[in-house]
XYZ file of C-alpha atoms in Angstrom:
654
model
C -65.764 106.801 37.821
C -66.572 110.545 37.795
C -65.278 113.697 39.302
C -68.552 114.226 41.203
C -67.578 111.435 43.503
C -65.360 113.496 45.854
C -63.007 114.446 42.995
C -61.450 110.992 42.502
C -58.953 112.166 39.910
C -57.136 115.163 41.592
C -54.627 116.996 39.597
C -51.256 116.517 40.938
C -52.535 114.124 43.555
C -50.967 111.156 42.000
C -47.303 110.231 41.165
C -46.983 108.752 37.776
C -43.277 108.672 37.780
C -41.888 105.762 39.721
C -39.168 106.347 42.357
C -35.716 106.104 40.682
C -36.956 107.051 37.286
C -38.631 105.014 34.482
C -37.194 101.564 33.932
C -35.446 101.511 37.276
C -36.388 99.694 40.471
C -38.685 97.170 38.706
C -38.096 93.703 40.036
C -39.544 90.633 38.437
C -42.128 89.148 40.769
C -41.939 85.343 40.297
C -44.891 84.701 42.474
C -47.097 87.127 40.534
C -46.004 85.652 37.177
C -46.785 82.224 38.358
C -50.199 83.423 39.765
C -50.971 84.940 36.320
C -50.078 81.718 34.591
C -52.331 79.684 36.997
C -55.217 82.054 36.403
C -55.088 81.956 32.591
C -54.357 78.294 32.111
C -57.375 76.859 33.974
C -56.144 74.105 36.133
C -58.221 71.181 37.538
C -61.239 71.614 39.640
C -59.868 69.869 42.737
C -57.484 71.329 45.336
C -54.270 72.467 43.791
C -51.751 69.866 44.956
C -48.787 69.874 42.472
C -46.800 72.808 41.276
C -46.854 73.650 37.605
C -43.579 75.339 36.715
C -43.669 74.236 33.062
C -47.206 75.395 32.248
C -45.926 77.851 29.585
C -43.936 75.062 27.803
C -46.948 72.643 28.019
C -49.271 75.228 26.688
C -47.104 75.948 23.623
C -46.858 72.192 22.920
C -50.540 71.811 23.223
C -51.292 74.727 20.857
C -48.992 73.372 18.332
C -50.488 69.847 18.567
C -53.984 71.469 18.029
C -52.764 73.172 14.901
C -52.801 76.576 16.500
C -49.918 79.179 16.746
C -47.645 78.451 19.715
C -49.104 81.400 21.727
C -52.665 80.094 21.050
C -55.541 81.306 18.969
C -55.435 85.184 18.457
C -57.744 87.007 20.812
C -60.206 89.454 19.142
C -58.848 93.015 19.519
C -60.367 95.013 22.327
C -62.991 97.512 21.238
C -61.519 100.947 21.618
C -64.197 103.444 22.405
C -63.989 107.072 21.229
C -64.049 109.783 23.733
C -67.737 110.159 23.617
C -68.291 106.405 24.143
C -67.024 106.357 27.703
C -69.425 105.124 30.301
C -71.499 108.035 31.821
C -72.022 108.031 35.544
C -75.300 106.521 36.669
C -77.162 108.966 38.856
C -80.158 106.713 39.466
C -78.343 105.165 42.350
C -80.014 105.565 45.894
C -78.571 108.140 48.247
C -78.228 105.416 50.891
C -79.410 101.849 51.307
C -80.933 101.448 54.878
C -81.601 98.058 56.281
C -83.296 97.182 59.520
C -80.713 95.968 62.052
C -82.502 92.987 63.628
C -81.250 89.571 64.628
C -81.349 86.895 62.029
C -84.060 84.220 62.336
C -83.655 80.960 60.380
C -86.477 80.226 57.883
C -89.029 77.822 59.196
C -90.773 75.192 57.159
C -92.858 72.149 57.702
C -90.701 69.060 57.762
C -91.742 65.522 56.915
C -93.032 63.424 59.934
C -90.234 61.411 61.618
C -90.147 58.170 63.363
C -90.234 57.863 67.140
C -86.478 57.046 67.339
C -85.574 60.030 65.131
C -87.739 62.406 67.004
C -86.280 61.377 70.440
C -82.725 61.596 68.941
C -83.383 65.064 67.382
C -84.857 66.405 70.777
C -81.868 65.044 72.728
C -79.380 66.766 70.265
C -81.227 70.135 70.490
C -81.201 69.888 74.294
C -77.355 69.153 74.367
C -76.833 72.131 72.132
C -78.890 74.453 74.411
C -76.941 73.277 77.461
C -73.538 73.774 75.644
C -74.595 77.400 74.689
C -75.549 78.143 78.245
C -72.267 76.780 79.791
C -70.090 78.268 77.095
C -71.724 81.036 75.117
C -70.167 81.755 71.761
C -71.049 84.003 68.947
C -73.184 81.775 66.669
C -73.200 82.301 62.884
C -76.371 80.809 61.346
C -74.913 78.796 58.419
C -76.915 76.570 56.199
C -76.761 74.916 52.802
C -79.715 75.037 50.518
C -79.969 72.606 47.569
C -82.407 72.854 44.703
C -82.177 69.426 42.792
C -84.185 69.463 39.576
C -84.267 67.376 36.377
C -81.923 69.474 34.252
C -79.761 71.287 36.858
C -78.761 71.303 40.464
C -78.080 74.494 42.432
C -76.340 74.819 45.748
C -76.324 77.951 47.905
C -74.598 78.551 51.172
C -76.172 81.108 53.481
C -74.598 82.835 56.556
C -77.217 84.828 58.596
C -79.411 84.618 55.547
C -76.858 86.171 53.282
C -75.695 84.325 50.133
C -71.891 83.575 50.386
C -71.372 80.560 48.115
C -73.206 79.554 44.841
C -72.728 76.603 42.509
C -74.679 75.340 39.591
C -74.354 72.077 37.575
C -76.297 70.906 34.523
C -77.243 67.243 34.831
C -76.838 66.861 30.924
C -73.171 68.020 30.986
C -70.455 65.261 31.571
C -68.266 65.633 34.499
C -64.953 65.186 32.808
C -62.368 67.288 34.882
C -61.214 65.080 37.804
C -62.227 61.870 36.263
C -59.713 59.020 35.890
C -59.325 56.972 32.634
C -57.566 53.778 31.601
C -56.087 55.112 28.347
C -53.863 53.729 25.576
C -50.869 55.659 24.186
C -51.483 56.187 20.441
C -48.239 58.120 19.598
C -45.337 60.036 20.998
C -44.218 63.446 19.606
C -40.680 64.001 20.890
C -40.632 67.425 19.218
C -43.543 68.599 21.367
C -42.505 66.316 24.363
C -45.989 65.012 24.523
C -47.935 61.783 24.326
C -51.403 61.419 22.724
C -53.631 59.103 24.731
C -56.939 57.498 23.590
C -59.370 57.765 26.434
C -62.569 57.138 24.433
C -63.192 60.637 22.974
C -63.159 61.892 19.475
C -59.823 63.715 20.099
C -56.962 62.049 21.841
C -56.021 63.457 25.163
C -52.809 65.575 25.399
C -50.320 64.389 27.999
C -47.104 66.392 28.239
C -43.890 64.765 29.453
C -43.877 67.112 32.496
C -47.273 65.688 33.426
C -45.847 62.234 33.484
C -42.720 63.006 35.527
C -43.528 62.915 39.304
C -44.070 66.555 40.447
C -43.406 68.306 43.651
C -46.028 69.887 45.844
C -47.479 73.323 45.170
C -46.413 76.206 47.419
C -49.718 75.982 49.190
C -48.820 72.515 50.690
C -46.157 71.968 53.366
C -44.334 68.596 53.220
C -44.720 66.465 56.306
C -41.905 63.802 56.815
C -43.155 60.523 58.120
C -41.104 57.771 59.673
C -41.599 55.176 56.936
C -39.171 53.163 54.847
C -39.176 54.663 51.384
C -38.750 52.279 48.471
C -35.865 53.263 46.326
C -37.679 54.090 43.132
C -35.599 54.792 40.054
C -35.885 58.539 39.173
C -37.873 59.003 36.008
C -36.822 61.639 33.557
C -38.196 62.783 30.199
C -35.711 60.631 28.390
C -37.200 57.452 30.078
C -40.900 58.185 28.786
C -40.524 56.661 25.298
C -39.172 53.466 26.851
C -41.741 53.352 29.720
C -44.826 54.286 27.622
C -44.219 53.225 24.014
C -47.167 53.550 21.546
C -49.818 50.819 22.311
C -49.081 50.683 26.079
C -51.790 51.294 28.795
C -51.634 54.327 30.987
C -53.725 55.571 33.889
C -54.514 59.281 33.574
C -56.700 61.940 35.244
C -58.268 64.791 33.373
C -57.125 68.252 34.435
C -58.752 70.351 31.592
C -61.600 69.586 29.297
C -61.593 69.804 25.418
C -61.774 73.434 24.247
C -62.183 74.165 20.478
C -59.667 72.017 18.427
C -57.820 70.929 21.595
C -58.426 67.521 23.166
C -58.549 66.999 27.008
C -55.376 67.589 28.921
C -54.414 64.706 31.385
C -51.773 63.900 33.940
C -50.425 60.744 35.622
C -50.250 62.564 38.982
C -53.539 61.213 40.311
C -55.480 63.063 43.068
C -58.428 61.627 44.984
C -60.146 64.112 47.169
C -62.023 63.036 50.299
C -63.768 64.846 53.166
C -60.663 65.797 55.223
C -57.863 64.236 53.210
C -56.735 64.136 49.602
C -55.259 60.685 48.631
C -52.159 60.638 46.327
C -52.073 57.064 44.980
C -48.839 57.606 42.985
C -46.827 59.770 45.429
C -45.211 58.819 48.683
C -45.113 62.348 49.944
C -47.524 63.709 52.393
C -48.352 67.324 53.505
C -50.692 69.713 55.185
C -52.479 72.787 53.760
C -50.712 76.067 54.498
C -54.228 77.740 54.790
C -54.285 76.333 58.396
C -52.336 79.148 60.003
C -52.512 78.248 63.716
C -49.062 76.779 64.553
C -50.266 74.778 67.535
C -53.096 73.244 65.427
C -50.510 72.457 62.622
C -48.400 70.637 65.049
C -51.284 68.576 66.186
C -52.395 67.699 62.699
C -48.856 66.728 61.707
C -48.736 64.405 64.609
C -52.059 62.803 63.502
C -50.807 62.583 59.928
C -47.673 60.580 60.990
C -49.813 58.210 62.975
C -52.152 57.363 60.002
C -51.740 53.949 58.446
C -51.018 55.051 54.917
C -49.966 52.168 52.543
C -46.439 52.181 51.131
C -46.016 54.269 47.930
C -48.993 56.529 48.733
C -49.371 59.927 50.325
C -52.089 62.227 51.668
C -52.705 65.847 52.036
C -54.589 67.257 55.064
C -57.172 69.761 53.815
C -58.085 73.044 55.406
C -61.455 71.694 56.518
C -59.627 69.240 58.723
C -58.641 72.052 61.110
C -59.924 71.216 64.632
C -61.178 67.758 63.760
C -60.416 64.627 65.902
C -58.091 61.879 64.729
C -60.969 59.361 64.212
C -62.431 61.416 61.396
C -59.041 61.312 59.490
C -58.851 57.553 60.091
C -62.370 57.022 58.759
C -61.747 59.385 55.688
C -58.647 57.527 54.835
C -60.327 54.143 55.034
C -63.091 55.484 52.626
C -60.486 56.716 50.136
C -58.549 53.520 50.158
C -61.734 51.616 49.613
C -62.543 53.935 46.723
C -58.980 53.452 45.296
C -59.280 49.708 45.613
C -62.573 49.715 43.573
C -60.776 51.914 40.919
C -57.967 49.343 40.611
C -60.505 46.596 40.229
C -62.078 48.447 37.386
C -58.585 49.170 35.874
C -57.880 45.383 35.804
C -61.297 44.451 34.370
C -62.261 47.241 31.960
C -60.704 47.620 28.473
C -58.539 50.660 27.430
C -60.160 53.874 26.611
C -62.734 53.587 29.390
C -63.573 55.693 32.566
C -62.656 53.984 35.820
C -63.651 56.845 38.116
C -65.968 59.707 37.445
C -65.700 63.075 39.411
C -68.675 63.187 41.920
C -71.762 65.249 41.122
C -72.528 68.619 42.696
C -74.556 67.031 45.594
C -71.759 64.613 46.597
C -69.068 67.347 46.293
C -71.352 69.609 48.494
C -71.328 66.949 51.341
C -67.549 66.579 50.829
C -66.651 70.230 50.882
C -69.434 72.252 52.703
C -70.525 70.010 55.514
C -68.510 71.398 58.398
C -69.212 71.572 62.062
C -70.554 75.111 61.885
C -73.318 74.149 59.338
C -76.607 74.081 61.204
C -78.675 72.264 58.494
C -78.755 71.226 54.832
C -82.121 71.688 53.223
C -82.876 69.904 49.943
C -86.100 69.811 47.949
C -85.660 66.334 46.418
C -86.603 63.185 48.240
C -84.189 61.067 46.280
C -81.212 63.455 46.872
C -82.187 63.644 50.558
C -82.063 59.950 50.995
C -78.723 59.738 49.107
C -77.169 62.584 51.150
C -78.351 61.048 54.449
C -76.696 57.769 53.366
C -73.389 59.438 52.472
C -73.210 61.526 55.600
C -74.007 58.594 57.840
C -70.805 56.950 56.683
C -68.856 59.981 57.994
C -70.899 60.997 61.155
C -74.332 59.813 62.159
C -74.752 62.799 64.240
C -74.214 65.102 61.252
C -76.769 63.054 59.230
C -79.567 64.599 61.304
C -78.658 67.936 59.814
C -80.185 66.926 56.358
C -83.812 68.234 56.055
C -86.311 67.589 53.383
C -88.173 70.552 52.014
C -91.604 69.622 50.575
C -93.464 72.949 50.488
C -95.115 74.135 47.242
C -93.149 77.478 47.191
C -89.766 77.018 45.405
C -87.026 76.492 47.901
C -84.825 79.337 46.626
C -87.768 81.768 46.902
C -88.633 80.611 50.429
C -85.011 81.337 51.628
C -84.632 84.595 49.746
C -81.959 83.307 47.471
C -83.671 84.167 44.190
C -83.649 87.915 45.037
C -80.010 87.808 45.981
C -79.046 85.958 42.807
C -80.453 88.749 40.765
C -77.494 90.878 42.169
C -75.110 88.122 41.174
C -75.964 88.567 37.482
C -76.207 92.352 37.565
C -73.541 94.587 36.293
C -74.155 97.114 39.105
C -74.089 95.921 42.768
C -75.224 98.440 45.411
C -73.404 98.625 48.918
C -75.141 99.417 52.248
C -73.257 102.719 52.532
C -74.900 104.051 49.336
C -71.936 103.340 47.050
C -71.855 100.691 44.331
C -69.415 98.534 42.269
C -69.624 97.990 38.523
C -68.371 94.518 37.274
C -67.398 94.069 33.601
C -66.159 90.835 32.260
C -63.977 91.198 29.108
C -62.050 88.910 26.864
C -58.735 89.353 28.736
C -59.661 90.401 32.233
C -62.352 91.369 34.729
C -62.617 95.065 35.561
C -64.304 96.240 38.818
C -64.996 99.863 39.444
C -65.961 101.386 42.878
C -68.084 104.518 43.053
C -69.481 106.451 46.021
C -72.783 107.081 44.357
C -74.576 109.865 46.122
C -73.472 108.912 49.515
C -73.468 111.860 51.931
C -70.635 111.145 54.209
C -70.333 114.360 56.133
C -67.391 116.701 56.226
C -64.647 114.186 56.492
C -64.424 112.939 52.875
C -61.301 110.856 53.571
C -63.047 108.691 56.172
C -66.147 108.433 53.945
C -64.014 107.172 50.968
C -62.203 104.670 53.245
C -65.493 103.397 54.555
C -66.863 102.765 51.073
C -63.616 101.171 49.932
C -63.556 98.778 52.881
C -67.146 97.802 52.221
C -66.439 97.378 48.571
C -63.466 95.169 49.244
C -65.648 92.793 51.274
C -68.337 92.740 48.594
C -65.920 92.182 45.760
C -64.340 89.122 47.430
C -67.823 87.842 47.961
C -68.955 88.536 44.188
C -65.775 86.784 42.992
C -66.885 83.542 44.793
C -70.560 83.832 43.737
C -69.817 84.667 40.117
C -66.853 82.280 39.902
C -64.927 84.723 37.950
C -61.220 83.878 37.213
C -58.202 85.133 35.502
C -56.680 88.563 35.629
C -58.796 91.046 37.783
C -58.213 94.889 38.054
C -59.902 96.691 40.893
C -60.361 100.501 40.578
C -60.982 101.798 44.230
C -61.789 105.307 44.933
C -58.491 107.318 45.270
C -57.029 107.490 48.799
C -54.306 110.002 49.746
C -53.187 108.096 52.872
C -51.027 105.074 52.514
C -52.347 103.849 55.738
C -55.825 103.836 54.176
C -54.529 102.080 51.110
C -53.002 99.363 53.271
C -56.237 98.830 55.283
C -58.099 98.263 51.968
C -55.459 95.813 50.841
C -55.544 93.946 54.138
C -59.433 93.822 54.083
C -59.224 92.389 50.580
C -56.724 89.654 51.597
C -58.968 88.778 54.548
C -62.023 88.489 52.362
C -60.123 86.231 49.923
C -58.959 83.798 52.602
C -62.215 81.726 52.452
C -62.081 81.429 48.793
C -61.376 77.908 47.655
C -59.812 79.082 44.364
C -56.189 80.093 44.664
C -55.787 83.911 44.575
C -52.828 86.318 44.369
C -53.419 89.926 45.132
C -50.983 92.973 44.916
C -51.023 96.131 46.970
C -52.703 99.324 45.448
C -50.414 100.640 42.787
C -49.361 104.335 42.179
C -52.120 104.593 39.662
C -54.705 103.758 42.327
C -55.385 100.258 40.926
C -55.272 96.903 42.723
C -54.306 93.882 40.481
C -55.063 90.325 41.371
C -55.504 86.849 39.859
C -57.984 84.072 40.638
C -57.383 80.582 39.642
C -59.920 79.315 37.009
C -61.770 76.283 38.319
C -64.504 76.200 35.636
C -66.601 78.623 33.584
C -68.108 81.535 35.389
C -71.751 81.448 36.434
C -72.430 84.193 34.037
C -71.065 82.020 31.081
C -72.888 78.974 32.355
C -76.269 80.699 32.508
C -76.166 83.127 29.740
C -75.468 83.055 25.975
C -74.412 86.128 23.989
C -77.251 87.943 22.584
C -77.718 86.955 18.917
C -78.485 90.515 17.981
C -75.879 92.587 19.760
C -73.305 89.735 19.899
C -72.618 90.288 23.596
C -71.819 93.901 23.403
C -75.007 94.889 25.198
C -76.050 97.710 22.755
C -78.046 98.123 19.551
C -77.810 100.624 16.782
C -79.734 103.843 17.222
C -82.795 104.766 15.093
C -80.719 107.393 13.359
C -78.067 104.941 12.437
C -80.651 102.584 11.004
C -82.375 105.403 9.086
C -78.929 106.221 7.426
C -78.272 102.577 6.576
C -81.708 102.149 5.035
C -81.398 105.408 2.926
C -78.013 104.196 1.767
C -79.416 100.866 0.570
C -82.401 102.619 -1.144
C -80.063 105.007 -2.873
C -77.993 102.130 -4.125
C -81.045 100.219 -5.476
C -82.553 103.399 -7.074
C -79.282 104.314 -8.781
C -79.046 100.957 -10.442
C -82.431 100.965 -12.141
C -82.971 102.137 -15.691
C -84.791 105.475 -15.938
C -87.119 104.132 -18.745
C -89.016 101.864 -16.476
C -92.547 103.194 -15.946
C -93.455 102.149 -12.330
C -90.728 101.264 -9.783
C -92.151 100.863 -6.361
C -90.234 99.606 -3.259
C -91.688 98.403 0.042
C -89.474 98.862 3.125
C -90.221 96.550 6.242
C -88.712 97.788 9.435
C -89.183 97.649 13.247
C -91.893 100.069 14.610
C -89.401 102.263 16.407
C -87.387 102.804 13.227
C -90.547 103.576 11.211
C -91.334 106.269 13.662
C -88.129 107.973 12.877
C -88.581 107.571 9.084
C -92.053 109.085 9.160
C -91.209 112.060 11.232
C -87.653 113.450 11.168
C -86.441 111.901 7.965
C -89.693 112.091 5.928
C -88.524 115.020 3.752
C -85.248 113.254 2.913
C -87.110 110.219 1.627
C -89.614 112.425 -0.445
C -86.554 114.149 -2.026
C -85.108 110.702 -2.805
C -88.256 109.578 -4.548
C -88.341 112.825 -6.745
C -84.647 112.468 -7.571
C -84.668 108.869 -8.814
C -88.340 108.713 -9.957
C -89.419 105.898 -7.599
C -92.110 105.369 -5.080
C -91.367 104.205 -1.562
C -93.826 102.602 0.988
C -93.017 101.596 4.511
C -94.496 98.958 6.739
C -93.878 98.139 10.333
C -93.219 94.569 11.606
C -92.844 94.222 15.406
C -91.393 90.677 14.775
C -88.283 92.191 13.464
C -85.287 93.301 15.606
C -84.383 97.007 15.623
C -81.295 96.262 13.525
C -83.198 94.313 10.849
C -85.077 95.550 7.736
C -85.826 94.221 4.249
C -86.495 95.900 0.973
C -89.092 94.414 -1.486
C -89.898 95.106 -5.113
C -93.563 95.632 -5.067
C -94.181 94.858 -8.788
C -92.397 91.498 -8.674
C -92.485 90.732 -5.036
C -88.842 90.100 -5.180
C -86.798 90.546 -1.902
C -83.964 92.835 -2.866
C -82.353 93.307 0.590
C -82.568 91.498 3.831
C -80.331 93.005 6.602
C -79.876 91.083 9.762
C -82.534 88.487 8.833
């Protein structure tokens, strides 16, 4: 950020010395430490059910097993920039972004002709909705799910009032490993690492730590609900019992929580989790609970009563998901029946299939969309594939026949993401700079260790009251940042640099707005108040790789740094190589001619500003230099050829 933006860095305006002196008054925040571990260690893609107090110990053991140092592979050192390398402010930002304030109108498109029964049913449903709105008017948010199903990838976008709020992408060629259940075979036990290595059919054996075999307690995000059932007295399993219970050669049922990375094999656990629409089935745990994200106490009491009335088999448990808020009992009963049916089919495959085989594969993106996004407030799901449309209609009909009418088939020639204005919004998702309505903007930088997000006022003219203007931009930035984190699927450690605010009340307002924006995030987040340095620190659980990593590869030329060498730098390098070659040759050779092939932009520099230096080099070393442009070369590539022998002496970057 820069000093033009309302003098963000005021001298004497910040206290850099903590109250009580340095080294005093600092308390260890256990919750923050655990959030950091969760963010860095990339847990499973499903809802977080079990706590992971021993992640650090498991990580160390996994690293040693993979032949790495206990703390993992060393990270490349951060590139320290000199003073002149700091990012200059971008003055090309608009003074203020003005948008027309008009009510949102859903995108219309020509649907496929329906049968008579479907037409009558749809008309009746629309009539009922209109009557309900007349009797009990409520503020309606137009929410819809748009699915682009293609041969190589599937994309899902969730729109609210036409604004992109959620985005997921999945390549059909990539195997869905995380969340899948395998019938494995224990190959060997390492007591020193407290780990078992399990063959699940991959080149590298899966890593199963003893802590992932011992039954685990619920995560802090789940409240335990006691049920009036007779619990079977199970012998308590400890780490000492594992070599006896699972000796080498024994079969074991495991679920993948982390895919193979580098020299590491997949990480697995025996604490199985089977997510459904409103419930999560825990086949190996007799505990049940309810998501703490449901905050209404009256609703929690109602759901707990429903949970206690569910016919859950002995030895199993369930978790009520956040999406179950406000749902009737029959939906939970139906969802439990579907989950138990799925678990029965898994058990049949466990009995019939040989070891090292998959007995349950994590559903694809379309099925997960039906499971996670089809809520009562979704008006329609539009998909551009007839096959996917038929499949979704069949899946939703099992849950709710009324909801099945929400699935619409898009058959127009114009791409579905273009028609609904999603393509234009996605350009912002991949952009480093995101503009705000107030005229400010945020800058997003993903580094090796963390994500840095900077807030700037741009050239916003906010009137005389600078403090209120700064607060307005910061509040808008907080909303946009929480949205961008979901869209880009960024995880790990995140540092937010808001515009400096003098008032603690304003700082608290921005902090509360940030927490409100993160409530709808399915990933687990932990955010801290704005520090004395004016920074807000937070973590976001890693579900999977970010959208940026999934869509983009690092540039083969700049290696992801986003910059190329200047023409001056390349000219210096070329002259250095020429000087080296000319110095090595014997002076008695009669004719020594070199041809230098470079990018046209570099040749322009050599022919103009550096021509006299090259002529002087020719005279000094009695050689002849000729230059040729090749547009096919990159700006950092060049080659030097001996014209007489046609021998390539130097090839840089090629």
